[in-house]
Amino acid sequence: GAVVSQHPSWVICKSGTSVKIECRSLDFQATTMFWYRQFPKQSLMLMATSNEGSKATYEQGVEKDKFLINHASLTLSTLTVTSAHPEDSSFYICSAASGRRYEQYFGPGTRLTVT
Amino acid sequence: EDQVTQSPEALRLQEGESSSLNCSYTVSGLRGLFWYRQDPGKGPEFLFTLYSAGEEKEKERLKATLTKKESFLHITAPKPEDSATYLCAVQDSGNQFYFGTGTSLTVIP
């Protein structure tokens, strides 16, 4: 149980285009979803937290107009990187938590490369 | 300021050589301490949740323990497939999560 999927697993896009990443909890209802960014050999950097039906709460320094997060249902959250630039290239990971348990369950991650 | 510190940053073990990873924390009211395993290019995999001092949990060769200031992840007779980065995270009374920077474990055959 507690499986989280992400799609796509990797994406290459041109500078200036937008990319959408989906995060789904497959076998539980995720009241809260988290989006992280991870650089090579570094730990997770929390970008934002979202609760179903509410606006996302962004961490300091994360541009909410650039990284659009939509938590449309209890099983789906999306991250859209708008007007992507090469510096946005990174590994993006989502996680989900249910209201009953505290731990977060992570997706497999999405490798974004902006050329 | 709430903080999570993991040590060592990197650990190399011979196959069968038991050891421990440390996660020390300072948070305002611990709601839970979590251990994850992360393989390169993948998302973290959940291992354990510990809620209160004195609690212990085991899974195969791994055993996690918790005190009021730190947690240990004991690895007994590790195998090469245990090589990964092990992450510790805590959740405070305000439901904020804090992640450590991880311990990179390499088990040599």
JSON list of C-alpha atoms in Angstrom, two decimals:
[
{"chain": "A", "resi": 1, "resn": "GLY", "atom": "CA", "xyz": [0.00, 0.00, 0.00]},
{"chain": "A", "resi": 2, "resn": "ALA", "atom": "CA", "xyz": [0.86, 3.74, -0.06]},
{"chain": "A", "resi": 3, "resn": "VAL", "atom": "CA", "xyz": [2.02, 3.95, -3.66]},
{"chain": "A", "resi": 4, "resn": "VAL", "atom": "CA", "xyz": [2.68, 7.30, -5.30]},
{"chain": "A", "resi": 5, "resn": "SER", "atom": "CA", "xyz": [3.28, 7.66, -9.01]},
{"chain": "A", "resi": 6, "resn": "GLN", "atom": "CA", "xyz": [4.71, 10.50, -11.05]},
{"chain": "A", "resi": 7, "resn": "HIS", "atom": "CA", "xyz": [4.44, 11.20, -14.73]},
{"chain": "A", "resi": 8, "resn": "PRO", "atom": "CA", "xyz": [6.50, 11.68, -16.74]},
{"chain": "A", "resi": 9, "resn": "SER", "atom": "CA", "xyz": [9.60, 10.04, -15.28]},
{"chain": "A", "resi": 10, "resn": "TRP", "atom": "CA", "xyz": [11.78, 12.25, -17.44]},
{"chain": "A", "resi": 11, "resn": "VAL", "atom": "CA", "xyz": [11.18, 15.14, -19.80]},
{"chain": "A", "resi": 12, "resn": "ILE", "atom": "CA", "xyz": [13.31, 17.30, -22.05]},
{"chain": "A", "resi": 13, "resn": "CYS", "atom": "CA", "xyz": [11.92, 20.66, -23.12]},
{"chain": "A", "resi": 14, "resn": "LYS", "atom": "CA", "xyz": [13.11, 23.79, -24.82]},
{"chain": "A", "resi": 15, "resn": "SER", "atom": "CA", "xyz": [13.74, 27.01, -22.95]},
{"chain": "A", "resi": 16, "resn": "GLY", "atom": "CA", "xyz": [10.61, 29.13, -22.70]},
{"chain": "A", "resi": 17, "resn": "THR", "atom": "CA", "xyz": [8.12, 26.27, -22.81]},
{"chain": "A", "resi": 18, "resn": "SER", "atom": "CA", "xyz": [6.01, 24.98, -19.93]},
{"chain": "A", "resi": 19, "resn": "VAL", "atom": "CA", "xyz": [6.07, 21.50, -18.48]},
{"chain": "A", "resi": 20, "resn": "LYS", "atom": "CA", "xyz": [3.45, 19.76, -16.34]},
{"chain": "A", "resi": 21, "resn": "ILE", "atom": "CA", "xyz": [4.32, 16.99, -13.91]},
{"chain": "A", "resi": 22, "resn": "GLU", "atom": "CA", "xyz": [1.59, 14.82, -12.40]},
{"chain": "A", "resi": 23, "resn": "CYS", "atom": "CA", "xyz": [1.68, 13.19, -8.98]},
{"chain": "A", "resi": 24, "resn": "ARG", "atom": "CA", "xyz": [-0.91, 10.57, -8.05]},
{"chain": "A", "resi": 25, "resn": "SER", "atom": "CA", "xyz": [-1.56, 8.60, -4.89]},
{"chain": "A", "resi": 26, "resn": "LEU", "atom": "CA", "xyz": [-2.72, 5.24, -6.22]},
{"chain": "A", "resi": 27, "resn": "ASP", "atom": "CA", "xyz": [-4.13, 3.46, -3.18]},
{"chain": "A", "resi": 28, "resn": "PHE", "atom": "CA", "xyz": [-4.87, 6.11, -0.59]},
{"chain": "A", "resi": 29, "resn": "GLN", "atom": "CA", "xyz": [-6.35, 9.55, -0.30]},
{"chain": "A", "resi": 30, "resn": "ALA", "atom": "CA", "xyz": [-3.69, 12.21, 0.04]},
{"chain": "A", "resi": 31, "resn": "THR", "atom": "CA", "xyz": [-4.93, 15.15, 2.06]},
{"chain": "A", "resi": 32, "resn": "THR", "atom": "CA", "xyz": [-1.54, 16.79, 1.74]},
{"chain": "A", "resi": 33, "resn": "MET", "atom": "CA", "xyz": [0.97, 16.66, -1.09]},
{"chain": "A", "resi": 34, "resn": "PHE", "atom": "CA", "xyz": [4.48, 18.04, -1.16]},
{"chain": "A", "resi": 35, "resn": "TRP", "atom": "CA", "xyz": [6.75, 19.02, -4.00]},
{"chain": "A", "resi": 36, "resn": "TYR", "atom": "CA", "xyz": [10.52, 18.80, -3.68]},
{"chain": "A", "resi": 37, "resn": "ARG", "atom": "CA", "xyz": [13.48, 19.62, -5.82]},
{"chain": "A", "resi": 38, "resn": "GLN", "atom": "CA", "xyz": [16.74, 17.74, -5.52]},
{"chain": "A", "resi": 39, "resn": "PHE", "atom": "CA", "xyz": [20.12, 18.64, -6.97]},
{"chain": "A", "resi": 40, "resn": "PRO", "atom": "CA", "xyz": [22.80, 15.99, -7.52]},
{"chain": "A", "resi": 41, "resn": "LYS", "atom": "CA", "xyz": [24.16, 14.59, -4.28]},
{"chain": "A", "resi": 42, "resn": "GLN", "atom": "CA", "xyz": [22.09, 16.99, -2.21]},
{"chain": "A", "resi": 43, "resn": "SER", "atom": "CA", "xyz": [19.13, 16.49, 0.05]},
{"chain": "A", "resi": 44, "resn": "LEU", "atom": "CA", "xyz": [15.53, 17.30, -0.69]},
{"chain": "A", "resi": 45, "resn": "MET", "atom": "CA", "xyz": [14.51, 20.94, -0.92]},
{"chain": "A", "resi": 46, "resn": "LEU", "atom": "CA", "xyz": [10.85, 21.53, -0.15]},
{"chain": "A", "resi": 47, "resn": "MET", "atom": "CA", "xyz": [9.22, 23.77, -2.71]},
{"chain": "A", "resi": 48, "resn": "ALA", "atom": "CA", "xyz": [5.60, 23.82, -1.63]},
{"chain": "A", "resi": 49, "resn": "THR", "atom": "CA", "xyz": [2.90, 22.07, 0.35]},
{"chain": "A", "resi": 50, "resn": "SER", "atom": "CA", "xyz": [-0.63, 21.71, -0.90]},
{"chain": "A", "resi": 51, "resn": "ASN", "atom": "CA", "xyz": [-3.85, 20.54, 0.66]},
{"chain": "A", "resi": 52, "resn": "GLU", "atom": "CA", "xyz": [-6.69, 19.28, -1.49]},
{"chain": "A", "resi": 53, "resn": "GLY", "atom": "CA", "xyz": [-8.91, 22.12, -2.61]},
{"chain": "A", "resi": 54, "resn": "SER", "atom": "CA", "xyz": [-6.66, 24.82, -1.17]},
{"chain": "A", "resi": 55, "resn": "LYS", "atom": "CA", "xyz": [-3.96, 27.05, -2.57]},
{"chain": "A", "resi": 56, "resn": "ALA", "atom": "CA", "xyz": [-0.43, 25.75, -2.18]},
{"chain": "A", "resi": 57, "resn": "THR", "atom": "CA", "xyz": [1.89, 27.17, 0.44]},
{"chain": "A", "resi": 58, "resn": "TYR", "atom": "CA", "xyz": [5.25, 27.96, -1.09]},
{"chain": "A", "resi": 59, "resn": "GLU", "atom": "CA", "xyz": [8.58, 27.96, 0.70]},
{"chain": "A", "resi": 60, "resn": "GLN", "atom": "CA", "xyz": [10.56, 31.15, 0.85]},
{"chain": "A", "resi": 61, "resn": "GLY", "atom": "CA", "xyz": [12.41, 31.82, -2.37]},
{"chain": "A", "resi": 62, "resn": "VAL", "atom": "CA", "xyz": [10.16, 29.66, -4.54]},
{"chain": "A", "resi": 63, "resn": "GLU", "atom": "CA", "xyz": [8.35, 31.65, -7.22]},
{"chain": "A", "resi": 64, "resn": "LYS", "atom": "CA", "xyz": [4.69, 30.69, -7.13]},
{"chain": "A", "resi": 65, "resn": "ASP", "atom": "CA", "xyz": [4.04, 32.18, -10.57]},
{"chain": "A", "resi": 66, "resn": "LYS", "atom": "CA", "xyz": [6.77, 30.03, -12.05]},
{"chain": "A", "resi": 67, "resn": "PHE", "atom": "CA", "xyz": [5.96, 26.80, -10.26]},
{"chain": "A", "resi": 68, "resn": "LEU", "atom": "CA", "xyz": [2.20, 26.41, -10.42]},
{"chain": "A", "resi": 69, "resn": "ILE", "atom": "CA", "xyz": [0.76, 23.76, -8.15]},
{"chain": "A", "resi": 70, "resn": "ASN", "atom": "CA", "xyz": [-2.76, 22.42, -8.36]},
{"chain": "A", "resi": 71, "resn": "HIS", "atom": "CA", "xyz": [-4.09, 19.85, -5.88]},
{"chain": "A", "resi": 72, "resn": "ALA", "atom": "CA", "xyz": [-7.30, 19.11, -7.73]},
{"chain": "A", "resi": 73, "resn": "SER", "atom": "CA", "xyz": [-8.39, 15.99, -5.90]},
{"chain": "A", "resi": 74, "resn": "LEU", "atom": "CA", "xyz": [-7.42, 13.69, -3.04]},
{"chain": "A", "resi": 75, "resn": "THR", "atom": "CA", "xyz": [-5.35, 11.61, -5.45]},
{"chain": "A", "resi": 76, "resn": "LEU", "atom": "CA", "xyz": [-3.85, 14.12, -7.88]},
{"chain": "A", "resi": 77, "resn": "SER", "atom": "CA", "xyz": [-1.52, 17.08, -7.70]},
{"chain": "A", "resi": 78, "resn": "THR", "atom": "CA", "xyz": [0.24, 18.76, -10.59]},
{"chain": "A", "resi": 79, "resn": "LEU", "atom": "CA", "xyz": [3.32, 20.94, -10.80]},
{"chain": "A", "resi": 80, "resn": "THR", "atom": "CA", "xyz": [3.66, 23.15, -13.86]},
{"chain": "A", "resi": 81, "resn": "VAL", "atom": "CA", "xyz": [7.01, 24.74, -14.54]},
{"chain": "A", "resi": 82, "resn": "THR", "atom": "CA", "xyz": [6.17, 27.79, -16.62]},
{"chain": "A", "resi": 83, "resn": "SER", "atom": "CA", "xyz": [8.57, 29.41, -19.08]},
{"chain": "A", "resi": 84, "resn": "ALA", "atom": "CA", "xyz": [11.25, 26.91, -18.16]},
{"chain": "A", "resi": 85, "resn": "HIS", "atom": "CA", "xyz": [14.91, 27.88, -18.30]},
{"chain": "A", "resi": 86, "resn": "PRO", "atom": "CA", "xyz": [18.04, 25.72, -18.10]},
{"chain": "A", "resi": 87, "resn": "GLU", "atom": "CA", "xyz": [18.47, 26.58, -14.42]},
{"chain": "A", "resi": 88, "resn": "ASP", "atom": "CA", "xyz": [15.14, 24.86, -13.76]},
{"chain": "A", "resi": 89, "resn": "SER", "atom": "CA", "xyz": [16.70, 21.56, -14.81]},
{"chain": "A", "resi": 90, "resn": "SER", "atom": "CA", "xyz": [16.53, 19.30, -11.79]},
{"chain": "A", "resi": 91, "resn": "PHE", "atom": "CA", "xyz": [15.00, 16.21, -10.24]},
{"chain": "A", "resi": 92, "resn": "TYR", "atom": "CA", "xyz": [11.48, 16.96, -9.00]},
{"chain": "A", "resi": 93, "resn": "ILE", "atom": "CA", "xyz": [9.90, 14.62, -6.47]},
{"chain": "A", "resi": 94, "resn": "CYS", "atom": "CA", "xyz": [6.41, 14.67, -5.03]},
{"chain": "A", "resi": 95, "resn": "SER", "atom": "CA", "xyz": [5.18, 13.06, -1.86]},
{"chain": "A", "resi": 96, "resn": "ALA", "atom": "CA", "xyz": [1.80, 12.46, -0.33]},
{"chain": "A", "resi": 97, "resn": "ALA", "atom": "CA", "xyz": [0.47, 12.08, 3.17]},
{"chain": "A", "resi": 98, "resn": "SER", "atom": "CA", "xyz": [-2.95, 10.99, 4.35]},
{"chain": "A", "resi": 99, "resn": "GLY", "atom": "CA", "xyz": [-4.79, 12.45, 7.27]},
{"chain": "A", "resi": 100, "resn": "ARG", "atom": "CA", "xyz": [-4.40, 9.27, 9.28]},
{"chain": "A", "resi": 101, "resn": "ARG", "atom": "CA", "xyz": [-0.66, 8.83, 9.21]},
{"chain": "A", "resi": 102, "resn": "TYR", "atom": "CA", "xyz": [2.15, 11.32, 9.45]},
{"chain": "A", "resi": 103, "resn": "GLU", "atom": "CA", "xyz": [4.71, 9.82, 7.12]},
{"chain": "A", "resi": 104, "resn": "GLN", "atom": "CA", "xyz": [5.11, 11.00, 3.57]},
{"chain": "A", "resi": 105, "resn": "TYR", "atom": "CA", "xyz": [5.20, 8.54, 0.68]},
{"chain": "A", "resi": 106, "resn": "PHE", "atom": "CA", "xyz": [7.31, 9.62, -2.24]},
{"chain": "A", "resi": 107, "resn": "GLY", "atom": "CA", "xyz": [6.90, 9.28, -5.95]},
{"chain": "A", "resi": 108, "resn": "PRO", "atom": "CA", "xyz": [9.74, 8.01, -8.15]},
{"chain": "A", "resi": 109, "resn": "GLY", "atom": "CA", "xyz": [10.68, 11.50, -9.28]},
{"chain": "A", "resi": 110, "resn": "THR", "atom": "CA", "xyz": [10.78, 13.36, -12.59]},
{"chain": "A", "resi": 111, "resn": "ARG", "atom": "CA", "xyz": [14.02, 14.35, -14.25]},
{"chain": "A", "resi": 112, "resn": "LEU", "atom": "CA", "xyz": [13.53, 17.68, -16.06]},
{"chain": "A", "resi": 113, "resn": "THR", "atom": "CA", "xyz": [16.11, 18.88, -18.56]},
{"chain": "A", "resi": 114, "resn": "VAL", "atom": "CA", "xyz": [15.64, 22.29, -20.16]},
{"chain": "A", "resi": 115, "resn": "THR", "atom": "CA", "xyz": [17.73, 22.92, -23.26]},
{"chain": "B", "resi": 1, "resn": "GLU", "atom": "CA", "xyz": [15.61, 26.82, 15.07]},
{"chain": "B", "resi": 2, "resn": "ASP", "atom": "CA", "xyz": [14.43, 23.33, 14.29]},
{"chain": "B", "resi": 3, "resn": "GLN", "atom": "CA", "xyz": [17.20, 21.23, 12.85]},
{"chain": "B", "resi": 4, "resn": "VAL", "atom": "CA", "xyz": [18.06, 17.71, 11.74]},
{"chain": "B", "resi": 5, "resn": "THR", "atom": "CA", "xyz": [21.67, 16.57, 11.47]},
{"chain": "B", "resi": 6, "resn": "GLN", "atom": "CA", "xyz": [22.79, 13.23, 10.10]},
{"chain": "B", "resi": 7, "resn": "SER", "atom": "CA", "xyz": [26.17, 11.62, 10.57]},
{"chain": "B", "resi": 8, "resn": "PRO", "atom": "CA", "xyz": [28.35, 10.43, 9.08]},
{"chain": "B", "resi": 9, "resn": "GLU", "atom": "CA", "xyz": [27.89, 11.99, 5.65]},
{"chain": "B", "resi": 10, "resn": "ALA", "atom": "CA", "xyz": [29.32, 8.88, 4.04]},
{"chain": "B", "resi": 11, "resn": "LEU", "atom": "CA", "xyz": [30.04, 5.40, 5.32]},
{"chain": "B", "resi": 12, "resn": "ARG", "atom": "CA", "xyz": [31.85, 2.52, 3.65]},
{"chain": "B", "resi": 13, "resn": "LEU", "atom": "CA", "xyz": [31.39, -0.93, 5.15]},
{"chain": "B", "resi": 14, "resn": "GLN", "atom": "CA", "xyz": [32.61, -4.37, 4.27]},
{"chain": "B", "resi": 15, "resn": "GLU", "atom": "CA", "xyz": [29.84, -6.84, 3.65]},
{"chain": "B", "resi": 16, "resn": "GLY", "atom": "CA", "xyz": [28.82, -8.25, 7.04]},
{"chain": "B", "resi": 17, "resn": "GLU", "atom": "CA", "xyz": [30.29, -5.33, 9.01]},
{"chain": "B", "resi": 18, "resn": "SER", "atom": "CA", "xyz": [27.52, -3.95, 11.21]},
{"chain": "B", "resi": 19, "resn": "SER", "atom": "CA", "xyz": [27.28, -0.24, 11.98]},
{"chain": "B", "resi": 20, "resn": "SER", "atom": "CA", "xyz": [24.92, 2.59, 12.91]},
{"chain": "B", "resi": 21, "resn": "LEU", "atom": "CA", "xyz": [23.80, 5.82, 11.30]},
{"chain": "B", "resi": 22, "resn": "ASN", "atom": "CA", "xyz": [22.89, 8.77, 13.47]},
{"chain": "B", "resi": 23, "resn": "CYS", "atom": "CA", "xyz": [20.16, 11.39, 13.20]},
{"chain": "B", "resi": 24, "resn": "SER", "atom": "CA", "xyz": [20.11, 14.10, 15.84]},
{"chain": "B", "resi": 25, "resn": "TYR", "atom": "CA", "xyz": [17.30, 16.60, 16.01]},
{"chain": "B", "resi": 26, "resn": "THR", "atom": "CA", "xyz": [16.09, 19.71, 17.77]},
{"chain": "B", "resi": 27, "resn": "VAL", "atom": "CA", "xyz": [12.42, 20.41, 17.16]},
{"chain": "B", "resi": 28, "resn": "SER", "atom": "CA", "xyz": [9.55, 21.96, 19.01]},
{"chain": "B", "resi": 29, "resn": "GLY", "atom": "CA", "xyz": [7.45, 18.99, 19.93]},
{"chain": "B", "resi": 30, "resn": "LEU", "atom": "CA", "xyz": [8.25, 15.85, 17.97]},
{"chain": "B", "resi": 31, "resn": "ARG", "atom": "CA", "xyz": [5.26, 14.34, 16.21]},
{"chain": "B", "resi": 32, "resn": "GLY", "atom": "CA", "xyz": [7.26, 11.74, 14.33]},
{"chain": "B", "resi": 33, "resn": "LEU", "atom": "CA", "xyz": [10.72, 10.78, 13.11]},
{"chain": "B", "resi": 34, "resn": "PHE", "atom": "CA", "xyz": [11.00, 9.06, 9.76]},
{"chain": "B", "resi": 35, "resn": "TRP", "atom": "CA", "xyz": [13.70, 7.05, 8.02]},
{"chain": "B", "resi": 36, "resn": "TYR", "atom": "CA", "xyz": [13.88, 6.73, 4.26]},
{"chain": "B", "resi": 37, "resn": "ARG", "atom": "CA", "xyz": [16.16, 4.97, 1.81]},
{"chain": "B", "resi": 38, "resn": "GLN", "atom": "CA", "xyz": [16.96, 6.65, -1.48]},
{"chain": "B", "resi": 39, "resn": "ASP", "atom": "CA", "xyz": [18.64, 5.01, -4.43]},
{"chain": "B", "resi": 40, "resn": "PRO", "atom": "CA", "xyz": [20.28, 7.19, -7.12]},
{"chain": "B", "resi": 41, "resn": "GLY", "atom": "CA", "xyz": [17.76, 8.70, -9.51]},
{"chain": "B", "resi": 42, "resn": "LYS", "atom": "CA", "xyz": [14.75, 7.51, -7.50]},
{"chain": "B", "resi": 43, "resn": "GLY", "atom": "CA", "xyz": [12.39, 8.92, -4.93]},
{"chain": "B", "resi": 44, "resn": "PRO", "atom": "CA", "xyz": [12.90, 8.09, -1.24]},
{"chain": "B", "resi": 45, "resn": "GLU", "atom": "CA", "xyz": [11.43, 4.83, -0.04]},
{"chain": "B", "resi": 46, "resn": "PHE", "atom": "CA", "xyz": [9.73, 4.87, 3.36]},
{"chain": "B", "resi": 47, "resn": "LEU", "atom": "CA", "xyz": [11.32, 2.63, 5.99]},
{"chain": "B", "resi": 48, "resn": "PHE", "atom": "CA", "xyz": [10.15, 3.52, 9.50]},
{"chain": "B", "resi": 49, "resn": "THR", "atom": "CA", "xyz": [8.20, 5.95, 11.64]},
{"chain": "B", "resi": 50, "resn": "LEU", "atom": "CA", "xyz": [9.10, 6.42, 15.31]},
{"chain": "B", "resi": 51, "resn": "TYR", "atom": "CA", "xyz": [6.86, 8.45, 17.55]},
{"chain": "B", "resi": 52, "resn": "SER", "atom": "CA", "xyz": [8.28, 8.42, 21.07]},
{"chain": "B", "resi": 53, "resn": "ALA", "atom": "CA", "xyz": [11.54, 7.92, 22.95]},
{"chain": "B", "resi": 54, "resn": "GLY", "atom": "CA", "xyz": [12.31, 4.29, 23.58]},
{"chain": "B", "resi": 55, "resn": "GLU", "atom": "CA", "xyz": [10.49, 3.08, 20.50]},
{"chain": "B", "resi": 56, "resn": "GLU", "atom": "CA", "xyz": [12.23, 0.59, 18.20]},
{"chain": "B", "resi": 57, "resn": "LYS", "atom": "CA", "xyz": [11.30, -0.83, 14.80]},
{"chain": "B", "resi": 58, "resn": "GLU", "atom": "CA", "xyz": [12.92, -3.51, 12.68]},
{"chain": "B", "resi": 59, "resn": "LYS", "atom": "CA", "xyz": [12.86, -4.54, 9.07]},
{"chain": "B", "resi": 60, "resn": "GLU", "atom": "CA", "xyz": [15.18, -7.24, 7.82]},
{"chain": "B", "resi": 61, "resn": "ARG", "atom": "CA", "xyz": [18.73, -6.05, 8.57]},
{"chain": "B", "resi": 62, "resn": "LEU", "atom": "CA", "xyz": [17.62, -2.60, 9.71]},
{"chain": "B", "resi": 63, "resn": "LYS", "atom": "CA", "xyz": [16.63, -1.49, 13.18]},
{"chain": "B", "resi": 64, "resn": "ALA", "atom": "CA", "xyz": [15.66, 2.06, 14.10]},
{"chain": "B", "resi": 65, "resn": "THR", "atom": "CA", "xyz": [15.70, 3.42, 17.63]},
{"chain": "B", "resi": 66, "resn": "LEU", "atom": "CA", "xyz": [14.68, 6.75, 19.11]},
{"chain": "B", "resi": 67, "resn": "THR", "atom": "CA", "xyz": [15.72, 8.82, 22.11]},
{"chain": "B", "resi": 68, "resn": "LYS", "atom": "CA", "xyz": [14.68, 12.32, 23.07]},
{"chain": "B", "resi": 69, "resn": "LYS", "atom": "CA", "xyz": [17.49, 13.86, 21.04]},
{"chain": "B", "resi": 70, "resn": "GLU", "atom": "CA", "xyz": [18.47, 11.38, 18.36]},
{"chain": "B", "resi": 71, "resn": "SER", "atom": "CA", "xyz": [17.69, 8.31, 16.37]},
{"chain": "B", "resi": 72, "resn": "PHE", "atom": "CA", "xyz": [19.93, 5.51, 15.23]},
{"chain": "B", "resi": 73, "resn": "LEU", "atom": "CA", "xyz": [19.54, 3.29, 12.22]},
{"chain": "B", "resi": 74, "resn": "HIS", "atom": "CA", "xyz": [21.42, 0.07, 12.95]},
{"chain": "B", "resi": 75, "resn": "ILE", "atom": "CA", "xyz": [22.45, -2.07, 10.02]},
{"chain": "B", "resi": 76, "resn": "THR", "atom": "CA", "xyz": [23.30, -5.64, 10.92]},
{"chain": "B", "resi": 77, "resn": "ALA", "atom": "CA", "xyz": [25.49, -7.70, 8.60]},
{"chain": "B", "resi": 78, "resn": "PRO", "atom": "CA", "xyz": [24.88, -5.42, 5.61]},
{"chain": "B", "resi": 79, "resn": "LYS", "atom": "CA", "xyz": [24.88, -6.64, 2.04]},
{"chain": "B", "resi": 80, "resn": "PRO", "atom": "CA", "xyz": [25.88, -4.73, -1.11]},
{"chain": "B", "resi": 81, "resn": "GLU", "atom": "CA", "xyz": [22.21, -4.20, -1.94]},
{"chain": "B", "resi": 82, "resn": "ASP", "atom": "CA", "xyz": [21.89, -2.11, 1.22]},
{"chain": "B", "resi": 83, "resn": "SER", "atom": "CA", "xyz": [24.05, 0.54, -0.45]},
{"chain": "B", "resi": 84, "resn": "ALA", "atom": "CA", "xyz": [21.97, 3.73, -0.73]},
{"chain": "B", "resi": 85, "resn": "THR", "atom": "CA", "xyz": [21.49, 7.12, 0.87]},
{"chain": "B", "resi": 86, "resn": "TYR", "atom": "CA", "xyz": [19.54, 6.98, 4.11]},
{"chain": "B", "resi": 87, "resn": "LEU", "atom": "CA", "xyz": [17.49, 10.06, 4.95]},
{"chain": "B", "resi": 88, "resn": "CYS", "atom": "CA", "xyz": [16.07, 11.07, 8.29]},
{"chain": "B", "resi": 89, "resn": "ALA", "atom": "CA", "xyz": [13.16, 13.48, 8.67]},
{"chain": "B", "resi": 90, "resn": "VAL", "atom": "CA", "xyz": [11.22, 14.86, 11.62]},
{"chain": "B", "resi": 91, "resn": "GLN", "atom": "CA", "xyz": [7.80, 16.42, 11.91]},
{"chain": "B", "resi": 92, "resn": "ASP", "atom": "CA", "xyz": [7.26, 19.00, 14.64]},
{"chain": "B", "resi": 93, "resn": "SER", "atom": "CA", "xyz": [4.14, 19.96, 16.55]},
{"chain": "B", "resi": 94, "resn": "GLY", "atom": "CA", "xyz": [3.37, 22.56, 13.89]},
{"chain": "B", "resi": 95, "resn": "ASN", "atom": "CA", "xyz": [3.32, 19.81, 11.23]},
{"chain": "B", "resi": 96, "resn": "GLN", "atom": "CA", "xyz": [6.49, 21.12, 9.63]},
{"chain": "B", "resi": 97, "resn": "PHE", "atom": "CA", "xyz": [8.84, 18.53, 8.16]},
{"chain": "B", "resi": 98, "resn": "TYR", "atom": "CA", "xyz": [12.62, 18.83, 8.31]},
{"chain": "B", "resi": 99, "resn": "PHE", "atom": "CA", "xyz": [14.95, 16.56, 6.37]},
{"chain": "B", "resi": 100, "resn": "GLY", "atom": "CA", "xyz": [18.55, 15.77, 7.10]},
{"chain": "B", "resi": 101, "resn": "THR", "atom": "CA", "xyz": [21.14, 15.75, 4.35]},
{"chain": "B", "resi": 102, "resn": "GLY", "atom": "CA", "xyz": [21.47, 11.98, 4.44]},
{"chain": "B", "resi": 103, "resn": "THR", "atom": "CA", "xyz": [24.15, 9.35, 4.94]},
{"chain": "B", "resi": 104, "resn": "SER", "atom": "CA", "xyz": [25.53, 7.73, 1.83]},
{"chain": "B", "resi": 105, "resn": "LEU", "atom": "CA", "xyz": [26.18, 4.08, 2.61]},
{"chain": "B", "resi": 106, "resn": "THR", "atom": "CA", "xyz": [28.38, 1.88, 0.46]},
{"chain": "B", "resi": 107, "resn": "VAL", "atom": "CA", "xyz": [28.69, -1.81, 1.27]},
{"chain": "B", "resi": 108, "resn": "ILE", "atom": "CA", "xyz": [31.67, -3.47, -0.36]},
{"chain": "B", "resi": 109, "resn": "PRO", "atom": "CA", "xyz": [31.43, -7.16, -1.28]}
]
